[in-house]
PDB file of C-alpha atoms in Angstrom:
ATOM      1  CA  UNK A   1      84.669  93.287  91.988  1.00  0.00           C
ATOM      2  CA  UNK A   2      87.417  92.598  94.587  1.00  0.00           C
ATOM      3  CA  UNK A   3      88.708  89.890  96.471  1.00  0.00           C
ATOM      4  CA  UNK A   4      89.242  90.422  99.984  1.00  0.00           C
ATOM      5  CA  UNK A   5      92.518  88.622 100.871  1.00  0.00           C
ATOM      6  CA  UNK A   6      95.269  88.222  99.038  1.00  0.00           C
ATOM      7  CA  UNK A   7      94.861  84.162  99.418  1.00  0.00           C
ATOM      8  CA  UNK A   8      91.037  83.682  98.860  1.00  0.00           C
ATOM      9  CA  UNK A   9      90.781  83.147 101.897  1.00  0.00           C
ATOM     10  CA  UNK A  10      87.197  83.319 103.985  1.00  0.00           C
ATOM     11  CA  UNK A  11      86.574  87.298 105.537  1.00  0.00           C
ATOM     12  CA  UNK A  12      85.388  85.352 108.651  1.00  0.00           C
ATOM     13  CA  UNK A  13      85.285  81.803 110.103  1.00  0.00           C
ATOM     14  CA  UNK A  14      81.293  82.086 110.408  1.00  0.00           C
ATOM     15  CA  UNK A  15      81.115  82.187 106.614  1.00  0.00           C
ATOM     16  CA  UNK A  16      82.675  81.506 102.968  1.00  0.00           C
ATOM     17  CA  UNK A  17      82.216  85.081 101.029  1.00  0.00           C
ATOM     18  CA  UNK A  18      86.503  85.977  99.978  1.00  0.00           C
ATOM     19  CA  UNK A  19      85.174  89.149  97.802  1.00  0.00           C
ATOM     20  CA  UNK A  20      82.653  91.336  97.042  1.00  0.00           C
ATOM     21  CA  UNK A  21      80.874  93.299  93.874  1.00  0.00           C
ATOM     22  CA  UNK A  22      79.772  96.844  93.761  1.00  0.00           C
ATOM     23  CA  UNK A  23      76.586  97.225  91.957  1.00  0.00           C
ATOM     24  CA  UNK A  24      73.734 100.093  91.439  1.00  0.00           C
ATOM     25  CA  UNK A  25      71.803 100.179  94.517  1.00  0.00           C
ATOM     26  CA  UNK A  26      67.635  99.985  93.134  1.00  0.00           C
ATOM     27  CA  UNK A  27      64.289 100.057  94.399  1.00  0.00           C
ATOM     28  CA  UNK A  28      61.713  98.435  92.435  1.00  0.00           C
ATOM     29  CA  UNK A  29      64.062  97.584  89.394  1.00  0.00           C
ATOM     30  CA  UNK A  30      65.154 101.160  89.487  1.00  0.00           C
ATOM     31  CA  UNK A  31      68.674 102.559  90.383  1.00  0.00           C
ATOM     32  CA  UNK A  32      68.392 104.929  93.372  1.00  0.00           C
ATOM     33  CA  UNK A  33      69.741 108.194  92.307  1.00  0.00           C
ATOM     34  CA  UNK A  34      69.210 111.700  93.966  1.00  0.00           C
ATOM     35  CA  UNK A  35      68.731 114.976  92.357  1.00  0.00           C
ATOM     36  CA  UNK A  36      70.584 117.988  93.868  1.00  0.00           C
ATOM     37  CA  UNK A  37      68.525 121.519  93.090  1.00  0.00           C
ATOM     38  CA  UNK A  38      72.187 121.992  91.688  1.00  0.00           C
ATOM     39  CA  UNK A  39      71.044 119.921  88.879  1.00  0.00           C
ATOM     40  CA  UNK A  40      74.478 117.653  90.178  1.00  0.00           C
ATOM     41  CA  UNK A  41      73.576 113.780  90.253  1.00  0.00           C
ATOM     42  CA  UNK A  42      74.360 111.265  93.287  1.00  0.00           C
ATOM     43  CA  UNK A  43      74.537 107.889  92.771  1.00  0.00           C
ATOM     44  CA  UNK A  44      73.480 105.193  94.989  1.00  0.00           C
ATOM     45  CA  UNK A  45      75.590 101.772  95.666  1.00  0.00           C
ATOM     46  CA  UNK A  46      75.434  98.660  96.973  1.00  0.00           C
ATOM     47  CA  UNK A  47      78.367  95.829  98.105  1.00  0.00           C
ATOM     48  CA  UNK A  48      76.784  92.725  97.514  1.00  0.00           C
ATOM     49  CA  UNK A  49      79.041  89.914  99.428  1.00  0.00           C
ATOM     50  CA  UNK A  50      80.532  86.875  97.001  1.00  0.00           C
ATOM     51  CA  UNK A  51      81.614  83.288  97.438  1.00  0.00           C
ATOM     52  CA  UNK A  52      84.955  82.123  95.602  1.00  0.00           C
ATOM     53  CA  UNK A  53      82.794  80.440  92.788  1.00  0.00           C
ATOM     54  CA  UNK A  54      80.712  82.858  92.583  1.00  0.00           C
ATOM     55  CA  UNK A  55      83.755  85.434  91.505  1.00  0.00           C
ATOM     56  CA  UNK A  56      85.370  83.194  89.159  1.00  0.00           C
ATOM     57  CA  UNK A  57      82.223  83.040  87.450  1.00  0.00           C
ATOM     58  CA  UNK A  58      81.923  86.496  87.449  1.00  0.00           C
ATOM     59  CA  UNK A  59      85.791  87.107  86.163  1.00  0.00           C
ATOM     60  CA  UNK A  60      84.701  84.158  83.324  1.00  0.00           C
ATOM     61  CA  UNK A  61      81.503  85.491  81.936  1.00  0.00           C
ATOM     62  CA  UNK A  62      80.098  89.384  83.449  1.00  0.00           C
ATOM     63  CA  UNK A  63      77.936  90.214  86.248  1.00  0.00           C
ATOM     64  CA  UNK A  64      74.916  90.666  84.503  1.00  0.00           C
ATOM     65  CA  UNK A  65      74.818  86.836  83.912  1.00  0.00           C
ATOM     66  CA  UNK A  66      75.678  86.464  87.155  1.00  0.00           C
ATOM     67  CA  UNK A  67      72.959  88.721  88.728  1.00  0.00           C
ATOM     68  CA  UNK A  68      70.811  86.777  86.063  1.00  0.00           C
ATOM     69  CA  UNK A  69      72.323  83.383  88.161  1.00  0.00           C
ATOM     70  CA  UNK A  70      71.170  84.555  91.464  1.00  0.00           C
ATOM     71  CA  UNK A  71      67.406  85.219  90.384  1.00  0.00           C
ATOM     72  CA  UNK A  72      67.432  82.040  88.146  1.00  0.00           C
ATOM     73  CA  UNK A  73      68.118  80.208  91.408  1.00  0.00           C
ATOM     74  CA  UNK A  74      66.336  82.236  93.413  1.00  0.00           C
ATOM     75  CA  UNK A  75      69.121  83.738  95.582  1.00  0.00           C
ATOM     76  CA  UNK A  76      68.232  86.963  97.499  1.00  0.00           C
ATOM     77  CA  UNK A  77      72.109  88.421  97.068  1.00  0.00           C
ATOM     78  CA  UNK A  78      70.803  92.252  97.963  1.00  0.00           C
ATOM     79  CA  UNK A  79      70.297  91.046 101.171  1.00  0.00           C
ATOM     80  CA  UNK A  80      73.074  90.476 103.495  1.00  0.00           C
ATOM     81  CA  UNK A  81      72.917  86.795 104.563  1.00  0.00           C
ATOM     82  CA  UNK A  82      76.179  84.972 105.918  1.00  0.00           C
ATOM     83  CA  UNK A  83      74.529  82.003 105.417  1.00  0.00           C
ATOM     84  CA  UNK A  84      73.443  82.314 102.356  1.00  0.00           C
ATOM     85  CA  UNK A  85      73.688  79.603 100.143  1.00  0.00           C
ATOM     86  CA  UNK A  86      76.708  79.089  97.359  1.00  0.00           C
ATOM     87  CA  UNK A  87      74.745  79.035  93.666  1.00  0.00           C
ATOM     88  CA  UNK A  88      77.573  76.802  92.048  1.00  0.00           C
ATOM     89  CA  UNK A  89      77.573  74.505  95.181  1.00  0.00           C
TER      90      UNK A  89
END
């Protein structure tokens, strides 16, 4: 999880993420991963975009409860969204 400025501030005037949180990518509930004939393993990400409150929360509990927040709420996060809306707001 990182914050994107230094200040909190906004990463753009046309929304109110500040950071961001670096999850498994999945399909179907199951992490993406690909399978090199090598037998090596690559793993799959994704950067979902955050709001300050949404952070905070995340630095004060973990991000499974906070992944658990967004689907109580019903909050599609894994979709990028600049308007998306604040779950503590």
């Amino acid at each position: 999880t990182v914050q994107g400025n230094v200040d909190g501030s906004a990463y753009a005037q046309n929304t109110g993420f500040n950071s961001v949180i670096l999850d498994y990518a999945t399909k179907n509930d199951e992490i993406i991963v690909y399978r090199m004939s090598s037998g090596r393993v690559i793993n799959f990400y994704q950067i979902y975009p955050l709001y300050p409150e949404e952070l905070k929360f995340k630095f004060d509990y973990n991000a499974e409860m906070l992944f658990n927040m967004f689907d109580t709420n019903g909050v599609n996060y894994k979709v990028l969204d600049v308007n998306r809306r604040n779950i503590f707001k």
